[in-house]
Short mmCIF file of C-alpha atoms and ligand atoms in Angstrom, two decimals:
data_model
loop_
_atom_site.label_atom_id
_atom_site.label_comp_id
_atom_site.label_asym_id
_atom_site.label_seq_id
_atom_site.Cartn_x
_atom_site.Cartn_y
_atom_site.Cartn_z
CA MET L 1 81.15 99.04 71.43
CA LYS L 2 83.64 102.29 73.10
CA GLN L 3 81.32 103.44 76.18
CA PRO L 4 80.48 107.61 76.24
CA LEU L 5 83.01 109.82 78.04
CA LEU L 6 82.01 109.00 81.87
CA ASN L 7 80.88 113.02 81.63
CA ALA L 8 78.34 112.66 85.39
CA PRO L 9 81.76 113.04 87.93
CA ARG L 10 82.27 110.20 89.50
CA THR L 11 83.18 110.32 93.20
CA PHE L 12 83.37 108.30 96.62
CA LYS L 13 81.52 108.16 99.94
CA GLY L 14 83.56 110.36 102.26
CA GLY L 15 85.95 112.84 102.11
CA ILE L 16 86.67 117.01 102.09
CA HIS L 17 86.88 120.15 99.65
CA PRO L 18 90.61 122.34 101.15
CA PRO L 19 91.07 125.26 99.13
CA ASP L 20 93.13 123.71 96.08
CA PHE L 21 96.01 126.22 95.71
CA LYS L 22 96.36 124.92 92.50
CA SER L 23 96.15 128.79 90.21
CA PHE L 24 100.03 129.59 92.07
CA THR L 25 101.40 127.15 89.11
CA GLU L 26 98.57 125.84 87.69
CA GLY L 27 99.16 128.08 84.30
CA ASN L 28 102.32 127.51 84.59
CA SER L 29 104.51 125.20 82.09
CA ILE L 30 106.86 123.09 83.00
CA GLN L 31 109.90 124.52 82.80
CA MET L 32 113.41 122.14 81.34
CA TYR L 33 115.69 122.25 84.59
CA MET L 34 118.30 119.51 83.55
CA ASP L 35 121.54 121.23 83.56
CA PRO L 36 121.95 120.87 87.76
CA LYS L 37 125.05 122.29 88.93
CA MET L 38 125.54 120.89 92.67
CA ASP L 39 126.79 117.55 92.80
CA LEU L 40 123.45 114.21 92.32
CA VAL L 41 122.61 112.40 95.44
CA PHE L 42 120.59 109.27 94.62
CA PRO L 43 119.62 107.22 97.78
CA MET L 44 119.71 103.43 96.93
CA VAL L 45 116.29 103.29 98.69
CA GLN L 46 113.41 104.99 96.48
CA HIS L 47 110.78 102.52 96.14
CA ILE L 48 109.03 99.86 98.59
CA GLY L 49 111.37 96.86 98.56
CA ALA L 50 114.71 95.96 99.12
CA PRO L 51 117.08 98.78 98.90
CA CYS L 52 119.53 99.16 96.10
CA LYS L 53 123.19 97.73 95.98
CA PRO L 54 126.21 100.63 94.42
CA THR L 55 127.77 99.18 91.63
CA VAL L 56 129.37 101.56 91.64
CA LYS L 57 132.47 103.42 94.38
CA LYS L 58 134.24 106.30 94.30
CA GLY L 59 136.67 107.80 92.00
CA ASP L 60 134.44 105.77 89.19
CA LEU L 61 133.15 107.71 85.70
CA VAL L 62 129.71 107.50 85.01
CA LEU L 63 127.76 107.09 82.08
CA ARG L 64 124.15 108.82 81.73
CA GLY L 65 121.68 106.10 81.74
CA GLN L 66 124.45 103.80 83.50
CA VAL L 67 122.77 101.58 86.10
CA ILE L 68 124.35 103.03 90.14
CA GLY L 69 122.36 100.85 91.80
CA GLU L 70 121.22 97.48 91.50
CA ALA L 71 118.21 95.85 92.19
CA GLN L 72 118.17 93.35 94.76
CA GLY L 73 115.03 90.70 94.35
CA TYR L 74 111.45 90.92 92.90
CA VAL L 75 110.08 93.90 94.27
CA SER L 76 113.02 95.95 93.65
CA VAL L 77 114.20 97.65 90.46
CA PRO L 78 117.71 99.55 90.06
CA ILE L 79 118.90 102.64 90.04
CA HIS L 80 120.28 105.03 86.96
CA SER L 81 122.53 108.05 87.06
CA SER L 82 120.88 110.97 84.83
CA VAL L 83 123.94 112.23 84.25
CA SER L 84 127.09 111.29 83.70
CA GLY L 85 130.14 113.08 85.61
CA LYS L 86 132.46 111.24 88.02
CA VAL L 87 131.62 109.28 91.59
CA LYS L 88 132.11 111.19 94.49
CA ASP L 89 131.93 109.63 97.04
CA VAL L 90 129.30 106.59 98.49
CA LYS L 91 127.93 107.18 101.40
CA PRO L 92 125.22 107.83 103.51
CA MET L 93 122.90 110.98 103.24
CA LEU L 94 120.23 112.81 104.11
CA HIS L 95 116.77 111.21 102.46
CA THR L 96 113.18 112.50 102.10
CA ASN L 97 112.72 109.92 104.80
CA GLY L 98 114.54 111.81 107.63
CA SER L 99 117.03 109.20 107.68
CA LYS L 100 120.31 108.45 106.27
CA VAL L 101 120.53 106.05 103.45
CA LEU L 102 123.40 105.14 101.55
CA SER L 103 123.96 107.05 98.70
CA VAL L 104 125.66 107.32 95.42
CA ILE L 105 127.57 111.05 94.55
CA ILE L 106 128.14 112.51 91.24
CA GLU L 107 129.93 115.37 90.30
CA ASN L 108 127.75 116.60 86.96
CA ASP L 109 130.56 117.18 83.88
CA HIS L 110 127.41 118.72 81.96
CA GLN L 111 128.09 116.23 79.00
CA TYR L 112 125.40 113.80 78.84
CA ASN L 113 127.53 110.99 77.51
CA GLU L 114 124.74 108.53 77.28
CA VAL L 115 125.54 104.81 78.15
CA GLU L 116 125.78 102.13 74.85
CA GLY L 117 122.58 101.32 73.99
CA MET L 118 119.74 103.82 74.93
CA HIS L 119 116.84 104.88 72.85
CA LYS L 120 116.26 101.45 71.95
CA ALA L 121 112.82 101.55 70.91
CA HIS L 122 110.89 98.44 71.47
CA ASP L 123 107.57 96.93 69.38
CA TYR L 124 105.85 96.05 72.19
CA LYS L 125 102.94 95.05 70.13
CA ASN L 126 105.12 91.66 69.51
CA MET L 127 106.35 91.29 73.16
CA THR L 128 105.20 88.70 75.25
CA LYS L 129 104.28 90.70 78.58
CA ALA L 130 106.87 89.04 80.33
CA GLU L 131 108.89 90.65 77.78
CA ILE L 132 107.54 94.16 78.03
CA LEU L 133 107.36 93.66 81.53
CA ASP L 134 111.78 92.96 81.67
CA VAL L 135 112.12 96.18 80.09
CA ILE L 136 110.21 98.36 82.73
CA LYS L 137 111.95 96.56 85.47
CA ASN L 138 115.78 97.39 83.95
CA ALA L 139 114.30 100.70 82.96
CA GLY L 140 114.00 100.82 87.30
CA ILE L 141 110.14 102.65 87.06
CA VAL L 142 108.15 102.84 90.46
CA GLY L 143 104.49 104.50 91.28
CA MET L 144 105.92 107.74 91.26
CA GLY L 145 102.46 109.55 92.83
CA GLY L 146 104.66 108.75 95.71
CA ALA L 147 104.51 105.41 96.72
CA GLY L 148 107.41 104.19 95.23
CA PHE L 149 105.92 100.57 94.36
CA PRO L 150 107.83 98.56 91.38
CA ALA L 151 105.41 98.71 88.74
CA HIS L 152 106.03 95.50 87.04
CA VAL L 153 104.97 94.06 90.00
CA LYS L 154 101.80 96.00 90.22
CA LEU L 155 101.74 94.54 86.81
CA ASN L 156 101.72 91.19 87.22
CA PRO L 157 99.24 90.58 89.46
CA PRO L 158 98.45 86.87 90.59
CA PRO L 159 97.09 84.36 87.97
CA ASP L 160 93.97 83.88 90.57
CA LYS L 161 93.24 87.83 89.58
CA LYS L 162 91.03 88.76 86.99
CA ILE L 163 92.20 92.09 86.03
CA ASP L 164 89.54 94.24 83.82
CA THR L 165 90.28 97.56 84.27
CA ILE L 166 93.42 100.21 84.08
CA ILE L 167 93.45 103.58 85.63
CA VAL L 168 95.45 106.27 84.90
CA ASN L 169 95.55 108.23 88.30
CA GLY L 170 95.49 112.40 86.44
CA ALA L 171 93.10 113.46 89.50
CA GLU L 172 97.11 114.79 91.49
CA CYS L 173 93.88 115.55 93.70
CA GLU L 174 96.24 117.12 96.84
CA PRO L 175 96.43 121.18 97.16
CA PHE L 176 98.64 123.04 95.32
CA LEU L 177 100.34 120.44 93.31
CA SER L 178 100.35 120.96 89.77
CA SER L 179 103.02 118.42 88.17
CA ASP L 180 100.48 115.61 86.74
CA PHE L 181 97.89 118.49 85.45
CA ARG L 182 101.47 120.17 83.62
CA LEU L 183 101.89 116.53 82.01
CA LEU L 184 98.52 115.56 81.21
CA ILE L 185 98.60 118.81 79.12
CA GLU L 186 102.03 118.55 77.92
CA GLU L 187 102.67 115.54 77.30
CA PRO L 188 99.26 114.05 76.84
CA LYS L 189 99.87 111.28 73.52
CA LYS L 190 102.56 110.08 75.81
CA VAL L 191 99.55 109.21 78.31
CA VAL L 192 98.08 107.47 75.56
CA GLU L 193 99.97 105.19 74.22
CA GLY L 194 101.48 104.44 77.87
CA LEU L 195 97.96 103.06 78.08
CA ARG L 196 98.03 101.01 75.66
CA ILE L 197 101.26 99.38 75.94
CA ILE L 198 99.62 98.60 79.42
CA LEU L 199 96.30 97.43 77.91
CA HIS L 200 98.23 95.03 75.25
CA MET L 201 99.67 93.30 78.48
CA PHE L 202 95.94 92.58 79.57
CA PRO L 203 93.66 92.27 76.42
CA GLU L 204 90.92 91.62 78.54
CA ALA L 205 90.79 95.02 80.06
CA GLU L 206 89.00 98.55 79.48
CA GLY L 207 91.59 101.70 80.50
CA PHE L 208 90.60 105.07 82.21
CA ILE L 209 92.24 108.12 81.99
CA ALA L 210 90.58 109.91 85.65
CA ILE L 211 90.52 113.91 85.97
CA GLU L 212 89.08 115.98 88.21
CA ASP L 213 86.55 118.24 87.22
CA ASN L 214 88.74 121.07 87.95
CA LYS L 215 91.11 120.33 85.56
CA PRO L 216 88.98 120.34 82.26
CA THR L 217 91.88 121.81 80.01
CA ALA L 218 93.15 118.18 80.63
CA LEU L 219 89.95 116.40 80.42
CA SER L 220 88.99 118.75 76.98
CA LEU L 221 92.17 117.28 75.76
CA MET L 222 92.28 113.43 76.57
CA SER L 223 88.94 113.25 75.11
CA LEU L 224 89.40 114.49 71.85
CA LEU L 225 93.17 111.89 71.79
CA THR L 226 91.16 108.93 72.62
CA THR L 227 88.57 109.86 70.37
CA GLY L 228 87.75 106.29 68.70
CA GLU L 229 89.82 104.50 70.77
CA GLU L 230 87.40 101.41 71.98
CA ARG L 231 89.27 100.74 75.09
CA ILE L 232 90.36 103.62 76.92
CA HIS L 233 87.42 105.70 78.70
CA VAL L 234 88.21 109.59 79.93
CA ALA L 235 86.56 109.45 83.07
CA THR L 236 85.68 112.71 85.24
CA LEU L 237 86.02 112.81 89.08
CA LYS L 238 84.20 115.53 91.49
CA THR L 239 87.22 117.56 92.57
CA LYS L 240 87.50 115.78 95.88
CA TYR L 241 90.36 114.83 98.55
CA PRO L 242 91.42 111.96 98.47
CA GLN L 243 89.88 111.55 95.23
CA GLY L 244 93.42 110.00 93.54
CA GLY L 245 93.72 107.88 96.58
CA GLU L 246 94.00 104.08 94.99
CA LYS L 247 90.86 103.07 96.82
CA GLN L 248 88.95 106.03 96.31
CA LEU L 249 89.58 105.90 92.31
CA ILE L 250 88.29 102.56 92.47
CA GLU L 251 85.00 103.41 93.96
CA ALA L 252 83.88 105.85 91.78
CA ILE L 253 85.29 104.39 88.90
CA THR L 254 84.00 100.81 89.38
CA GLY L 255 81.50 101.30 92.14
CA ARG L 256 83.47 98.67 93.83
CA GLU L 257 85.63 98.24 97.24
CA VAL L 258 89.01 96.92 97.73
CA PRO L 259 88.65 94.06 100.18
CA SER L 260 90.52 95.01 104.10
CA GLY L 261 94.24 94.69 103.96
CA GLY L 262 93.60 93.81 100.16
CA LEU L 263 94.97 95.41 96.72
CA PRO L 264 93.53 97.05 93.91
CA ALA L 265 93.92 93.27 91.76
CA ASP L 266 91.18 92.03 94.47
CA ALA L 267 88.95 94.21 92.92
CA GLY L 268 90.06 93.52 89.13
CA CYS L 269 91.78 97.46 88.66
CA ILE L 270 95.40 98.09 88.24
CA VAL L 271 96.00 101.99 88.96
CA HIS L 272 99.12 104.18 87.76
CA ASN L 273 99.70 107.49 87.88
CA ALA L 274 99.69 109.50 85.19
CA ASP L 275 103.96 110.55 85.14
CA THR L 276 104.81 106.17 86.02
CA VAL L 277 102.36 105.15 83.00
CA VAL L 278 104.56 108.22 81.14
CA ALA L 279 107.49 106.56 82.04
CA ILE L 280 106.29 103.43 80.93
CA TYR L 281 106.15 104.81 77.13
CA ARG L 282 109.26 106.10 77.07
CA ALA L 283 111.65 103.18 78.09
CA MET L 284 109.25 101.23 75.84
CA ILE L 285 109.37 103.53 72.62
CA GLU L 286 112.40 105.99 73.38
CA GLY L 287 114.73 103.40 75.37
CA ARG L 288 114.99 105.78 78.30
CA PRO L 289 115.08 104.19 81.52
CA LEU L 290 113.86 107.01 84.74
CA MET L 291 116.28 109.37 85.43
CA ARG L 292 113.68 112.69 85.37
CA ARG L 293 110.61 113.53 86.76
CA ILE L 294 107.81 116.80 87.29
CA VAL L 295 108.45 118.76 90.71
CA THR L 296 105.93 121.80 92.08
CA ILE L 297 107.76 123.81 94.07
CA ALA L 298 105.21 126.20 95.86
CA GLY L 299 104.20 127.65 99.04
CA GLY L 300 104.07 131.42 100.61
CA ALA L 301 108.03 130.70 101.53
CA VAL L 302 108.66 130.27 97.47
CA ALA L 303 109.46 133.21 95.77
CA LYS L 304 107.75 132.17 92.12
CA ALA L 305 105.88 129.07 92.04
CA CYS L 306 106.99 126.87 89.19
CA THR L 307 107.33 123.38 87.77
CA PHE L 308 110.20 122.20 86.57
CA LYS L 309 111.74 118.93 85.10
CA VAL L 310 114.36 117.90 86.46
CA ARG L 311 116.89 115.33 86.30
CA ILE L 312 116.41 113.11 89.65
CA GLY L 313 119.41 113.27 92.47
CA THR L 314 119.08 117.13 91.60
CA ASN L 315 119.42 119.24 94.87
CA VAL L 316 116.28 120.53 96.76
CA GLN L 317 117.90 123.27 98.06
CA GLU L 318 118.94 124.31 94.20
CA LEU L 319 115.66 124.37 93.03
CA VAL L 320 114.30 126.42 95.27
CA GLU L 321 117.09 128.52 94.18
CA ALA L 322 116.04 128.74 90.41
CA ALA L 323 111.94 129.17 91.91
CA GLY L 324 113.81 132.74 92.92
CA GLY L 325 114.35 131.64 96.38
CA VAL L 326 113.10 131.48 99.68
CA VAL L 327 110.72 134.57 100.68
CA GLY L 328 111.22 134.86 105.15
CA THR L 329 112.00 131.80 106.92
CA PRO L 330 110.06 128.84 105.85
CA SER L 331 108.08 127.65 108.72
CA LYS L 332 107.24 123.91 107.64
CA ILE L 333 109.12 122.38 104.53
CA ILE L 334 107.06 119.20 102.94
CA CYS L 335 107.92 116.68 100.30
CA GLY L 336 104.59 115.79 98.33
CA GLY L 337 101.36 117.73 98.74
CA PRO L 338 100.16 119.37 102.41
CA MET L 339 98.06 116.25 103.32
CA MET L 340 100.07 113.12 102.91
CA GLY L 341 103.40 114.64 102.18
CA MET L 342 105.79 114.32 104.54
CA ALA L 343 107.62 117.24 106.56
CA GLN L 344 111.49 117.51 106.11
CA VAL L 345 114.19 118.97 108.45
CA SER L 346 116.37 120.69 105.93
CA LEU L 347 116.45 121.52 101.74
CA ASP L 348 119.35 119.54 101.14
CA ILE L 349 117.74 116.83 100.07
CA PRO L 350 117.44 115.22 96.56
CA VAL L 351 114.70 114.98 94.44
CA LEU L 352 113.92 110.62 93.77
CA LYS L 353 111.73 109.57 92.02
CA GLY L 354 108.54 109.67 94.23
CA THR L 355 109.06 113.41 94.52
CA SER L 356 106.14 115.36 93.01
CA GLY L 357 106.45 118.55 95.02
CA ILE L 358 108.31 120.82 96.96
CA LEU L 359 106.49 122.57 99.52
CA LEU L 360 107.58 125.24 101.77
CA PHE L 361 104.85 127.21 103.78
CA ASN L 362 105.18 130.38 106.33
CA GLU L 363 104.11 130.83 109.08
CA GLU L 364 100.59 131.57 108.61
CA GLN L 365 99.84 128.79 106.41
CA ASP L 366 102.02 126.33 109.38
CA PHE L 367 99.14 127.39 111.57
CA MET L 368 97.55 124.86 113.40
CA GLY L 369 96.12 125.42 116.77
CA ASP L 370 95.91 123.63 119.86
CA GLU L 371 94.88 120.34 120.04
CA THR L 372 91.97 120.36 122.40
CA ALA L 373 89.27 117.29 124.42
CA CYS L 374 87.34 115.68 122.23
CA ILE L 375 83.53 116.78 121.40
CA ARG L 376 82.81 113.95 119.30
CA CYS L 377 80.75 116.31 117.16
CA GLY L 378 81.44 112.58 114.39
CA LYS L 379 83.08 115.09 111.82
CA CYS L 380 86.17 112.64 111.34
CA VAL L 381 83.82 109.75 110.46
CA GLY L 382 81.80 111.39 107.93
CA ALA L 383 85.28 112.50 106.62
CA CYS L 384 86.66 109.33 106.33
CA PRO L 385 87.24 108.08 102.76
CA ILE L 386 87.79 104.55 104.68
CA HIS L 387 84.72 104.70 106.72
CA LEU L 388 86.60 104.55 109.81
CA MET L 389 85.35 105.83 113.64
CA PRO L 390 88.72 107.92 113.60
CA LEU L 391 88.01 109.64 117.17
CA MET L 392 87.67 105.67 118.05
CA LEU L 393 90.77 105.33 116.94
CA ASN L 394 92.83 107.99 117.92
CA ARG L 395 91.59 107.23 122.09
CA PHE L 396 93.15 103.86 121.25
CA ALA L 397 96.22 104.29 120.17
CA LEU L 398 96.21 106.80 123.16
CA ASP L 399 95.61 104.29 125.20
CA ARG L 400 98.20 101.85 123.52
CA ASP L 401 95.19 99.29 122.86
CA TRP L 402 96.63 98.28 119.91
CA ALA L 403 94.05 94.99 119.87
CA SER L 404 91.41 97.25 119.54
CA PHE L 405 93.02 99.21 117.19
CA GLU L 406 93.64 96.59 114.92
CA LYS L 407 89.95 95.63 115.77
CA TYR L 408 88.56 97.83 114.20
CA HIS L 409 90.51 98.13 111.55
CA GLY L 410 93.62 100.88 112.11
CA MET L 411 95.92 98.94 109.51
CA ASP L 412 93.37 100.07 106.69
CA CYS L 413 93.21 103.69 107.26
CA ILE L 414 95.49 105.62 104.17
CA GLU L 415 97.19 108.33 106.44
CA CYS L 416 95.04 110.83 104.07
CA GLY L 417 94.78 113.55 107.15
CA SER L 418 90.78 114.04 106.04
CA CYS L 419 89.66 113.45 109.98
CA ALA L 420 92.51 115.98 111.54
CA TYR L 421 91.45 118.78 108.73
CA VAL L 422 88.12 118.47 109.38
CA CYS L 423 88.59 118.06 113.02
CA PRO L 424 87.27 121.33 114.95
CA ALA L 425 89.73 120.28 117.87
CA LYS L 426 92.42 119.91 115.96
CA ARG L 427 93.02 116.17 117.42
CA HIS L 428 96.37 114.90 116.13
CA LEU L 429 94.41 112.03 114.12
CA THR L 430 96.86 111.27 111.42
CA GLN L 431 99.57 111.70 113.80
CA THR L 432 98.76 108.50 116.26
CA PHE L 433 97.26 107.01 113.36
CA LYS L 434 101.13 106.49 111.41
CA ALA L 435 102.51 105.94 114.46
CA GLY L 436 100.04 103.42 115.35
CA LYS L 437 100.31 101.45 112.73
CA LYS L 438 104.01 101.31 112.56
CA ILE L 439 104.11 99.95 115.73
CA ILE L 440 102.22 97.15 114.96
CA ALA L 441 103.57 96.50 112.14
CA ASP L 442 107.09 96.12 113.41
CA GLU L 443 105.05 94.04 116.13
CA ARG L 444 103.73 92.16 112.90
CA ARG L 445 107.06 91.78 111.13
CA LYS L 446 108.89 90.61 114.52
CA LYS L 447 105.68 87.87 115.24
CA ALA L 448 106.88 86.66 111.21
CA ALA L 449 110.74 86.64 111.78
CA ALA L 450 109.97 85.04 114.66
CA ALA L 451 107.74 82.13 113.73
CA LYS L 452 110.42 81.70 110.55
CA ALA L 453 113.01 81.29 112.61
CA ALA L 454 110.98 79.31 114.88
CA ALA L 455 109.81 76.42 111.54
CA ASP L 456 113.32 76.96 110.51
CA ALA L 457 114.78 75.56 113.30
CA LYS L 458 112.23 73.19 113.68
CA ALA L 459 112.70 71.61 110.11
CA ALA L 460 116.60 71.51 110.37
CA ALA L 461 116.10 69.22 113.19
CA GLU L 462 113.94 66.88 111.90
CA ALA L 463 116.27 66.44 108.52
CA LYS L 464 119.42 66.31 111.92
CA ALA L 465 117.00 63.42 113.04
CA ALA L 466 116.25 61.73 109.63
CA GLU L 467 120.19 61.77 109.03
CA ALA L 468 120.70 59.73 112.34
CA VAL L 469 117.83 57.49 111.73
CA PRO L 470 120.10 54.11 110.15
CA ALA L 471 118.68 54.01 106.32
CA PRO L 472 116.55 50.85 106.11
CA ALA L 473 118.51 47.56 104.89
CA LYS L 474 118.01 47.12 100.96
CA ALA L 475 116.14 43.57 100.01
CA GLU L 476 118.66 42.39 97.96
CA ASP L 477 120.95 43.41 101.34
CA LYS L 478 118.52 41.02 103.12
CA ALA L 479 118.73 38.07 100.51
CA GLY L 480 122.55 38.50 100.11
CA ALA L 481 122.89 37.79 103.72
CA ALA L 482 120.53 34.97 103.69
CA PRO L 483 122.09 31.64 105.40
CA ALA L 484 123.83 29.67 103.19
CA GLY L 485 121.58 26.46 101.80
CA LYS L 486 118.55 27.73 102.45
S1 SF4 D 1 86.50 115.78 114.52
FE1 SF4 D 1 87.46 115.97 116.16
S2 SF4 D 1 86.04 116.76 117.71
FE2 SF4 D 1 84.72 115.45 116.18
S3 SF4 D 1 84.71 113.70 117.02
FE3 SF4 D 1 86.59 113.45 115.29
S4 SF4 D 1 88.33 113.50 116.90
FE4 SF4 D 1 86.00 113.87 118.06
S1 SF4 D 2 93.82 109.60 107.94
FE1 SF4 D 2 92.75 107.46 108.08
S2 SF4 D 2 91.71 107.62 109.42
FE2 SF4 D 2 91.57 109.71 109.08
S3 SF4 D 2 90.24 109.97 107.23
FE3 SF4 D 2 92.06 109.26 106.34
S4 SF4 D 2 91.65 106.97 106.52
FE4 SF4 D 2 90.38 108.05 107.67
#
């Protein structure tokens, strides 16, 4: 029987309550910005996993929906052109991750001619899970909340993981951002149908559309749309940061804890951002690969905060101009939300599959204050949603004591910034954890590569040794070699 609407707001232990600053954007409808003037840039790195390999070269003509970056291996998805036009170049360009990444640059011909075979609807109810996963992979769908994990991989957990809960993440707990909220109220049927497609792949699972209680319009709309649905529930979440973190959502909805170093599937759950679910809907029902995304442009250094629907590859500077341009000199540019987003050195970057927002802060918003000595107040411990000891991890990281950092579960830090937000001493906690995690991860990778090289060398030496040993004579040969007369 369908469960009642999960009205009592659910949440997790820890977390913080920063001002949400959503009033600047939540009331404005999504504006279409679908005819970009500047060249579009498609970096071959837009997901976690192997980067794509360009399938086009300078001078080629491309169509909208054409694969321009080929997936490399299982944990990888293709990249499609979001316009028709001419390939101007294939060269390294500035990426939102701060490095230069091989990218395909396309001059928009503004015709938007499509590749053959687009808009082919799939009758998912008569398809196997493997067939659906193939469509999702070929459509280039990745987690659009920012993590960029290929959706088909998440939807195909190891067979020993019993999945009983699918969560659509509509929390959008980062301040300023309203792209998911606008999507939930402007394209709600696509969210629900996208979830139905996922539930078709997991017949034993229940689906939850999880929304924070500061979005009552989205909650009511979703409840209305899912009335009578046996397997779909609307879950009200307390407005708290980082409520949209996978582990926090799972804790809030199921009461289960994802084990240290584990994945949501270890707790029987799969979590997908609302826009990812709509991308799955579009791939299955509308036959479209992932070529567009919804982006919030906001912050005190933007003339008019807006939420745009744009073609992936669109230049961010152009979008900021479309939002009325810059006011004064931005003191900080962030891709994503203010808590977990990445600081940028330039606006000359493209919108990627995972770009949920671009924030331009003025000096006042960027004020951090000077870092002083830890006063051991313990506020950071109370705020940590993973129940870590940030003050100690900070000490270990500064001492480069990586063994203790690992022992105290520093690798489980989700880099949410809650500890730094509450710290009265303005300790640069999250920064040191990010750096420490990277050093340890690099070290682990090096060790794994060395162990693999040693194992390969050992296997090669054993194979060579086996070749050098003469094969034992066969029984009949021995018989044939027996002296005559015996
Ligand atoms: S909140 Fe800051 S000052 Fe307080 S214990 Fe944590 S690191 Fe130290
Ligand atoms: S940044 Fe890491 S240590 Fe700090 S509160 Fe978030 S999860 Fe805990």
